[in-house]
Amino acid sequence: MLPRWILILLLTALMIVTTGGLGLYRAQEDAVRRKVAEDLVAVARLKGDQIAAWRTDQLEDAAALKEHGYLRQSVVRFTSDPGAENAEDLRERFRILATQHDYTDILLTDPTGRMLSSLSGKRYAQGVYATDLAAAVHEKTPVLMDI
């Protein structure tokens, strides 16, 4: 059997090593948590910036549609004579745009908010898009909205 003072010294050393190891473990764990949190914040910022850039790009594309001659001609023909041929021509223009820009639906309304046509053929209640339409008419710019 070992002398008592050696046992006390060994137990003290064991407690010191255990306490130090536990402290080191906790410090490492905190450092890893901080790093993960920083990485998540960075990813969230980047994703937010990407979404903002995408939205800006979509709105710029939509604004460029005002200059799109074929679309403008189709809208003018449809609003002056909303017959089947002009309606189909307009829907075809809408289909092309929807495919190019990954839109779900495209609505054509008059400035008062009355829906004239949509790509899907659905009729939306004016309340669904009234706020966005008012902003678009007031600012004379296109808007993106969830429908």
Short mmCIF file of C-alpha atoms in Angstrom, two decimals, residues 12-117:
data_model
loop_
_atom_site.label_atom_id
_atom_site.label_comp_id
_atom_site.label_asym_id
_atom_site.label_seq_id
_atom_site.Cartn_x
_atom_site.Cartn_y
_atom_site.Cartn_z
CA THR A 12 -5.35 15.95 -6.07
CA ALA A 13 -3.51 15.60 -9.39
CA LEU A 14 -6.40 13.54 -10.78
CA MET A 15 -8.91 16.20 -9.68
CA ILE A 16 -6.78 18.96 -11.22
CA VAL A 17 -6.44 17.08 -14.53
CA THR A 18 -10.17 16.23 -14.56
CA THR A 19 -11.17 19.81 -13.75
CA GLY A 20 -8.76 21.16 -16.37
CA GLY A 21 -10.04 18.71 -18.96
CA LEU A 22 -13.63 19.59 -18.18
CA GLY A 23 -12.82 23.32 -18.44
CA LEU A 24 -11.02 22.78 -21.75
CA TYR A 25 -13.97 20.75 -23.06
CA ARG A 26 -16.42 23.49 -22.11
CA ALA A 27 -14.23 26.18 -23.66
CA GLN A 28 -14.00 24.19 -26.90
CA GLU A 29 -17.74 23.56 -26.89
CA ASP A 30 -18.43 27.30 -26.44
CA ALA A 31 -15.98 28.15 -29.23
CA VAL A 32 -17.67 25.67 -31.58
CA ARG A 33 -21.12 27.05 -30.71
CA ARG A 34 -19.96 30.63 -31.36
CA LYS A 35 -18.42 29.59 -34.68
CA VAL A 36 -21.60 27.80 -35.77
CA ALA A 37 -23.70 30.81 -34.75
CA GLU A 38 -21.41 33.17 -36.70
CA ASP A 39 -21.59 30.90 -39.75
CA LEU A 40 -25.40 30.78 -39.56
CA VAL A 41 -25.58 34.57 -39.34
CA ALA A 42 -23.26 34.87 -42.35
CA VAL A 43 -25.35 32.40 -44.36
CA ALA A 44 -28.56 34.24 -43.40
CA ARG A 45 -27.07 37.56 -44.51
CA LEU A 46 -25.87 36.12 -47.80
CA LYS A 47 -29.21 34.46 -48.46
CA GLY A 48 -31.04 37.69 -47.63
CA ASP A 49 -28.76 39.58 -50.02
CA GLN A 50 -29.38 36.98 -52.73
CA ILE A 51 -33.14 37.21 -52.28
CA ALA A 52 -33.02 41.01 -52.40
CA ALA A 53 -30.89 40.90 -55.57
CA TRP A 54 -33.24 38.34 -57.15
CA ARG A 55 -36.28 40.47 -56.33
CA THR A 56 -34.62 43.60 -57.73
CA ASP A 57 -33.71 41.69 -60.89
CA GLN A 58 -37.28 40.42 -61.26
CA LEU A 59 -38.70 43.93 -60.85
CA GLU A 60 -36.20 45.30 -63.37
CA ASP A 61 -37.21 42.58 -65.82
CA ALA A 62 -40.86 43.41 -65.24
CA ALA A 63 -40.17 47.12 -65.78
CA ALA A 64 -38.45 46.26 -69.07
CA LEU A 65 -41.68 44.60 -70.21
CA LYS A 66 -43.18 48.06 -70.68
CA GLU A 67 -40.80 48.37 -73.62
CA HIS A 68 -41.60 44.89 -74.95
CA GLY A 69 -43.26 45.71 -78.29
CA TYR A 70 -44.96 42.36 -78.92
CA LEU A 71 -46.47 42.25 -75.46
CA ARG A 72 -47.64 45.84 -75.70
CA GLN A 73 -49.26 45.17 -79.08
CA SER A 74 -50.98 42.06 -77.72
CA VAL A 75 -52.34 44.02 -74.74
CA VAL A 76 -53.59 46.84 -76.99
CA ARG A 77 -55.28 44.38 -79.37
CA PHE A 78 -56.83 42.44 -76.48
CA THR A 79 -58.15 45.52 -74.67
CA SER A 80 -59.67 46.91 -77.86
CA ASP A 81 -61.12 43.55 -78.95
CA PRO A 82 -61.08 40.84 -76.24
CA GLY A 83 -62.11 38.10 -78.65
CA ALA A 84 -60.79 34.54 -78.56
CA GLU A 85 -57.96 35.14 -81.05
CA ASN A 86 -56.59 38.18 -79.22
CA ALA A 87 -57.05 36.48 -75.85
CA GLU A 88 -55.07 33.45 -77.02
CA ASP A 89 -52.32 35.68 -78.45
CA LEU A 90 -52.04 37.50 -75.13
CA ARG A 91 -51.98 34.23 -73.15
CA GLU A 92 -49.21 32.97 -75.43
CA ARG A 93 -47.14 36.08 -74.64
CA PHE A 94 -47.87 35.49 -70.95
CA ARG A 95 -46.79 31.82 -71.29
CA ILE A 96 -43.47 32.86 -72.81
CA LEU A 97 -42.86 35.36 -70.02
CA ALA A 98 -43.88 32.90 -67.33
CA THR A 99 -41.52 30.27 -68.71
CA GLN A 100 -38.61 32.72 -69.03
CA HIS A 101 -39.05 34.19 -65.57
CA ASP A 102 -40.55 31.25 -63.68
CA TYR A 103 -43.80 33.07 -62.89
CA THR A 104 -46.77 31.10 -61.65
CA ASP A 105 -49.38 33.43 -63.10
CA ILE A 106 -49.55 36.81 -64.84
CA LEU A 107 -52.52 39.14 -64.45
CA LEU A 108 -53.71 41.92 -66.71
CA THR A 109 -55.93 44.47 -65.03
CA ASP A 110 -57.22 47.87 -65.95
CA PRO A 111 -56.16 50.84 -63.80
CA THR A 112 -59.31 50.56 -61.72
CA GLY A 113 -58.35 47.04 -60.68
CA ARG A 114 -60.79 45.09 -62.82
CA MET A 115 -59.10 41.89 -63.92
CA LEU A 116 -59.07 41.54 -67.70
CA SER A 117 -57.08 38.35 -68.17
#
